[in-house]
PDB file of C-alpha atoms in Angstrom:
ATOM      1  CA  UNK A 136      19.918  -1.783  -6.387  1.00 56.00           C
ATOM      2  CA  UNK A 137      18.501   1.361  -4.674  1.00 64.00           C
ATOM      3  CA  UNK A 138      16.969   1.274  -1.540  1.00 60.00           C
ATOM      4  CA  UNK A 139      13.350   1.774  -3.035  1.00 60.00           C
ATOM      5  CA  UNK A 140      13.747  -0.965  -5.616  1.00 67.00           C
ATOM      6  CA  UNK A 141      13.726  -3.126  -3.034  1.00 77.00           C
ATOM      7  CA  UNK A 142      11.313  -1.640  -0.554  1.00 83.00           C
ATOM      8  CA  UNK A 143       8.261  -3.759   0.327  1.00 88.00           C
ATOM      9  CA  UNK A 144       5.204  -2.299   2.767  1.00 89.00           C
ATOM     10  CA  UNK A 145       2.196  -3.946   3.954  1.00 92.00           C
ATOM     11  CA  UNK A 146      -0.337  -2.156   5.631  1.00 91.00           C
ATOM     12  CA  UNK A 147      -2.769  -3.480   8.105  1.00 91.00           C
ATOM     13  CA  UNK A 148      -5.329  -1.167  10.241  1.00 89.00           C
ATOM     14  CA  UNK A 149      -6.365  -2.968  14.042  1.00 88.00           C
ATOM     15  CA  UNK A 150      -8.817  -0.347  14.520  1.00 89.00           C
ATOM     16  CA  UNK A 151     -11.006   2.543  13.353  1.00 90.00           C
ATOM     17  CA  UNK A 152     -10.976   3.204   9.593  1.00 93.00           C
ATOM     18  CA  UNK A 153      -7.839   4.466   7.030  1.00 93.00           C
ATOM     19  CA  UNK A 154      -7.682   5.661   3.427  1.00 95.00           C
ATOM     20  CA  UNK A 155      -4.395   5.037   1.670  1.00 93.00           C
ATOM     21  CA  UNK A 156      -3.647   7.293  -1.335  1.00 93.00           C
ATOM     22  CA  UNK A 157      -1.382   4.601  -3.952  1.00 89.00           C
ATOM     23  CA  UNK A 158      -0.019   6.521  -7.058  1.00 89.00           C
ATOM     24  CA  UNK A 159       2.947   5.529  -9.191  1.00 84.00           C
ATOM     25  CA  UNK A 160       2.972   8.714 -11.361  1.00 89.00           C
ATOM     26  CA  UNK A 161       0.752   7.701 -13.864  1.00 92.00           C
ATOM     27  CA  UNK A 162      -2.426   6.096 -11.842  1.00 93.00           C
ATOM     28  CA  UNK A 163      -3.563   6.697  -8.470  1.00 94.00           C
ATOM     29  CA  UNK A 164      -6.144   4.656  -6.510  1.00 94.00           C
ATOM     30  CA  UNK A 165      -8.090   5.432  -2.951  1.00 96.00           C
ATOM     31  CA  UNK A 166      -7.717   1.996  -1.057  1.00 93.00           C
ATOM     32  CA  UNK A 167     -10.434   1.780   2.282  1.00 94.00           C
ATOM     33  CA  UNK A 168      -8.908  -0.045   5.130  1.00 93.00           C
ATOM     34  CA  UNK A 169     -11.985  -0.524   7.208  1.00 91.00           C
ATOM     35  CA  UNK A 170     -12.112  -4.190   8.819  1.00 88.00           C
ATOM     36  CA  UNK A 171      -8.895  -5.748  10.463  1.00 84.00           C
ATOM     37  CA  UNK A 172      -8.510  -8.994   8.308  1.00 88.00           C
ATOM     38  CA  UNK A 173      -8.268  -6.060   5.552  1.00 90.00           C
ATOM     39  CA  UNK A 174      -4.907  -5.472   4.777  1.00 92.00           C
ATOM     40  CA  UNK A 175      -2.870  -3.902   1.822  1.00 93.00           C
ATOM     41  CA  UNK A 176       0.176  -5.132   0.078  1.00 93.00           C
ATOM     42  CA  UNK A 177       2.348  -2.597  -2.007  1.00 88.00           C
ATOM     43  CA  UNK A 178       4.884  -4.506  -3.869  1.00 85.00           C
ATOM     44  CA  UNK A 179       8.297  -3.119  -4.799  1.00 77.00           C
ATOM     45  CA  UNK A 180       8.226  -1.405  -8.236  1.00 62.00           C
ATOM     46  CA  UNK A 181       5.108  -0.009  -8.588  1.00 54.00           C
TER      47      UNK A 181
END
């Protein structure tokens, strides 16, 4: 298994405000991390 296959991130902002570009190749999505109990999960494979 390659290193990526079995990569896992979660993203959580303490303070101000952060937009996270997610795109897999064939969708893409703008996610708003604006409040700290906000947080974003990006599982492996996606």
């Amino acid at each position: 298994m390659k290193l990526e296959e079995q990569m896992q991130i979660v993203l959580i902002n303490v303070c101000g405000t952060s937009k996270v570009k997610v795109d897999n190749g064939i969708e893409s999505c703008v996610v708003e991390l604006n409040k700290p109990r906000m947080g974003l999960y990006i599982k492996n494979n996606i």
